[in-house]
PDB file of C-alpha atoms in Angstrom:
ATOM      1  CA  PHE A1446      17.351  -9.379   6.943  1.00 83.00           C
ATOM      2  CA  VAL A1447      19.828  -6.570   7.565  1.00 85.00           C
ATOM      3  CA  THR A1448      23.483  -6.634   6.647  1.00 83.00           C
ATOM      4  CA  ARG A1449      25.894  -4.347   8.449  1.00 80.00           C
ATOM      5  CA  ASP A1450      29.409  -3.355   7.417  1.00 82.00           C
ATOM      6  CA  ALA A1451      31.886  -5.774   9.049  1.00 82.00           C
ATOM      7  CA  GLU A1452      29.235  -6.859  11.566  1.00 84.00           C
ATOM      8  CA  THR A1453      27.064  -9.948  11.982  1.00 90.00           C
ATOM      9  CA  PRO A1454      23.862  -9.718   9.882  1.00 90.00           C
ATOM     10  CA  LEU A1455      20.533  -9.418  11.683  1.00 90.00           C
ATOM     11  CA  PHE A1456      17.313 -11.309  10.908  1.00 91.00           C
ATOM     12  CA  PHE A1457      14.022  -9.875  12.156  1.00 88.00           C
ATOM     13  CA  HIS A1458      10.891 -12.010  12.225  1.00 85.00           C
ATOM     14  CA  ASN A1459       7.472 -10.777  13.358  1.00 79.00           C
ATOM     15  CA  VAL A1460       5.761 -13.311  15.611  1.00 81.00           C
ATOM     16  CA  THR A1461       2.773 -11.176  16.610  1.00 76.00           C
ATOM     17  CA  SER A1462      -0.224 -13.467  17.079  1.00 75.00           C
ATOM     18  CA  ASN A1463      -2.931 -10.961  16.068  1.00 77.00           C
ATOM     19  CA  VAL A1464      -1.781  -8.356  13.567  1.00 77.00           C
ATOM     20  CA  GLY A1465      -5.219  -6.943  12.736  1.00 89.00           C
ATOM     21  CA  ALA A1466      -6.771  -6.177   9.378  1.00 93.00           C
ATOM     22  CA  TRP A1467      -4.850  -4.915   6.354  1.00 94.00           C
ATOM     23  CA  LEU A1468      -5.371  -3.812   2.766  1.00 96.00           C
ATOM     24  CA  ASP A1469      -2.855  -4.072  -0.076  1.00 96.00           C
ATOM     25  CA  VAL A1470      -3.256  -1.895  -3.181  1.00 97.00           C
ATOM     26  CA  ARG A1471      -1.469  -2.672  -6.464  1.00 95.00           C
ATOM     27  CA  VAL A1472      -1.612   0.288  -8.871  1.00 94.00           C
ATOM     28  CA  THR A1473      -1.204   0.127 -12.652  1.00 93.00           C
ATOM     29  CA  GLY A1474      -0.933   3.279 -14.741  1.00 91.00           C
ATOM     30  CA  ASN A1475      -2.166   3.885 -18.281  1.00 89.00           C
ATOM     31  CA  GLY A1476      -1.523   7.532 -19.126  1.00 81.00           C
ATOM     32  CA  SER A1477       1.171   7.888 -16.488  1.00 79.00           C
ATOM     33  CA  ASP A1478       3.840   5.428 -15.288  1.00 83.00           C
ATOM     34  CA  ILE A1479       2.851   1.790 -16.012  1.00 83.00           C
ATOM     35  CA  ASN A1480       3.915   0.780 -12.473  1.00 82.00           C
ATOM     36  CA  GLY A1481       1.776   3.490 -10.902  1.00 87.00           C
ATOM     37  CA  VAL A1482       4.807   5.447  -9.706  1.00 88.00           C
ATOM     38  CA  GLY A1483       3.614   8.838  -8.492  1.00 90.00           C
ATOM     39  CA  ALA A1484       0.121   7.686  -7.561  1.00 94.00           C
ATOM     40  CA  ILE A1485      -1.241   8.710  -4.165  1.00 96.00           C
ATOM     41  CA  VAL A1486      -3.303   6.036  -2.404  1.00 97.00           C
ATOM     42  CA  SER A1487      -5.749   7.035   0.362  1.00 98.00           C
ATOM     43  CA  VAL A1488      -7.844   4.830   2.651  1.00 98.00           C
ATOM     44  CA  LYS A1489     -10.682   5.676   5.069  1.00 97.00           C
ATOM     45  CA  THR A1490     -11.962   2.785   7.140  1.00 96.00           C
ATOM     46  CA  THR A1491     -15.161   4.639   8.134  1.00 95.00           C
ATOM     47  CA  PRO A1492     -16.713   7.938   7.012  1.00 95.00           C
ATOM     48  CA  ALA A1493     -15.470   9.604  10.217  1.00 94.00           C
ATOM     49  CA  SER A1494     -12.023   8.008  10.399  1.00 93.00           C
ATOM     50  CA  PRO A1495      -8.811   9.846   9.545  1.00 95.00           C
ATOM     51  CA  VAL A1496      -7.338   9.355   6.086  1.00 97.00           C
ATOM     52  CA  GLN A1497      -4.281   7.122   5.675  1.00 96.00           C
ATOM     53  CA  LYS A1498      -2.139   8.048   2.659  1.00 97.00           C
ATOM     54  CA  SER A1499       0.760   6.445   0.896  1.00 94.00           C
ATOM     55  CA  PHE A1500       2.787   7.206  -2.202  1.00 91.00           C
ATOM     56  CA  VAL A1501       3.679   4.680  -4.907  1.00 90.00           C
ATOM     57  CA  GLY A1502       7.363   5.252  -5.483  1.00 83.00           C
ATOM     58  CA  THR A1503      10.710   3.698  -6.183  1.00 75.00           C
ATOM     59  CA  ILE A1504      12.560   4.969  -3.151  1.00 72.00           C
ATOM     60  CA  GLY A1505      14.590   2.257  -1.504  1.00 67.00           C
ATOM     61  CA  SER A1506      18.106   1.883  -0.313  1.00 67.00           C
ATOM     62  CA  PHE A1507      21.289   0.511  -1.824  1.00 69.00           C
ATOM     63  CA  LEU A1508      20.402  -2.301  -4.276  1.00 69.00           C
ATOM     64  CA  THR A1509      16.718  -2.254  -3.271  1.00 69.00           C
ATOM     65  CA  ALA A1510      13.466  -0.681  -4.374  1.00 68.00           C
ATOM     66  CA  ASP A1511      10.018  -0.308  -2.859  1.00 70.00           C
ATOM     67  CA  SER A1512       7.269  -2.749  -3.736  1.00 76.00           C
ATOM     68  CA  ARG A1513       4.586  -1.755  -6.248  1.00 79.00           C
ATOM     69  CA  ILE A1514       2.097  -2.861  -3.610  1.00 89.00           C
ATOM     70  CA  VAL A1515       1.125  -0.311  -0.967  1.00 93.00           C
ATOM     71  CA  ARG A1516       0.062  -1.868   2.367  1.00 94.00           C
ATOM     72  CA  PHE A1517      -2.254  -0.261   4.915  1.00 95.00           C
ATOM     73  CA  GLY A1518      -2.687  -1.502   8.458  1.00 93.00           C
ATOM     74  CA  LEU A1519      -6.376  -1.229   9.379  1.00 94.00           C
ATOM     75  CA  GLY A1520      -6.238  -2.262  13.024  1.00 90.00           C
ATOM     76  CA  GLN A1521      -9.283  -4.053  14.332  1.00 88.00           C
ATOM     77  CA  VAL A1522     -11.620  -3.184  11.435  1.00 89.00           C
ATOM     78  CA  THR A1523     -14.353  -5.811  11.230  1.00 86.00           C
ATOM     79  CA  GLY A1524     -16.451  -4.491   8.337  1.00 93.00           C
ATOM     80  CA  LEU A1525     -15.848  -3.150   4.878  1.00 97.00           C
ATOM     81  CA  VAL A1526     -13.375  -0.333   4.206  1.00 97.00           C
ATOM     82  CA  HIS A1527     -15.400   2.829   3.561  1.00 97.00           C
ATOM     83  CA  GLU A1528     -13.232   4.327   0.797  1.00 98.00           C
ATOM     84  CA  LEU A1529     -10.138   3.541  -1.231  1.00 98.00           C
ATOM     85  CA  ARG A1530      -8.960   6.360  -3.478  1.00 98.00           C
ATOM     86  CA  VAL A1531      -6.064   6.425  -5.936  1.00 97.00           C
ATOM     87  CA  ASP A1532      -5.046   9.760  -7.464  1.00 96.00           C
ATOM     88  CA  PHE A1533      -2.811   9.880 -10.536  1.00 94.00           C
ATOM     89  CA  PRO A1534      -1.220  13.374 -10.426  1.00 92.00           C
ATOM     90  CA  ALA A1535       0.473  13.011 -13.834  1.00 90.00           C
ATOM     91  CA  THR A1536      -2.909  12.835 -15.611  1.00 93.00           C
ATOM     92  CA  GLY A1537      -5.237  14.313 -12.976  1.00 94.00           C
ATOM     93  CA  LYS A1538      -7.365  11.135 -12.997  1.00 95.00           C
ATOM     94  CA  SER A1539      -8.689   9.305  -9.925  1.00 96.00           C
ATOM     95  CA  VAL A1540     -10.291   6.006  -8.997  1.00 97.00           C
ATOM     96  CA  VAL A1541     -12.585   5.761  -5.956  1.00 98.00           C
ATOM     97  CA  LEU A1542     -13.802   2.415  -4.598  1.00 98.00           C
ATOM     98  CA  ASN A1543     -16.294   2.114  -1.743  1.00 98.00           C
ATOM     99  CA  ASP A1544     -17.069  -0.782   0.589  1.00 97.00           C
ATOM    100  CA  VAL A1545     -13.831  -2.662  -0.063  1.00 97.00           C
ATOM    101  CA  GLU A1546     -13.225  -6.015   1.589  1.00 96.00           C
ATOM    102  CA  PRO A1547     -10.233  -5.891   3.990  1.00 96.00           C
ATOM    103  CA  ASN A1548      -7.425  -8.481   4.126  1.00 94.00           C
ATOM    104  CA  MET A1549      -6.941  -8.680   0.376  1.00 96.00           C
ATOM    105  CA  VAL A1550      -4.952  -7.257  -2.532  1.00 97.00           C
ATOM    106  CA  VAL A1551      -6.938  -4.750  -4.605  1.00 97.00           C
ATOM    107  CA  ASP A1552      -5.801  -4.017  -8.167  1.00 96.00           C
ATOM    108  CA  VAL A1553      -6.480  -0.445  -9.288  1.00 96.00           C
ATOM    109  CA  GLU A1554      -5.919   0.596 -12.895  1.00 95.00           C
ATOM    110  CA  GLU A1555      -5.684   4.210 -14.018  1.00 94.00           C
ATOM    111  CA  PRO A1556      -8.616   5.159 -16.272  1.00 94.00           C
ATOM    112  CA  ALA A1557      -7.659   5.379 -19.949  1.00 89.00           C
TER     113      ALA A1557
END
């Protein structure tokens, strides 16, 4: 839903029949920010695939904020995700998970 100054609001709705695989990552910090802000999340679907990266942040727009959940589109992946990595720059700690099931929310907690 998009509001526009002195204009009619717009509502966008995705009606794509086959959106492909996805992976959501919810990060929780221990030594750094409790909401995982600042963490860098990386995903490789196969050992040879390029790395997808995203940043857990609070950037949004007026009266909004980004979600704590980072979403990755995985395309037509049919097997397990090769590697999910979360780096916590504030503490220098990392979490690496291998063979992750796609189409789910993965909770990653910063090591104490």
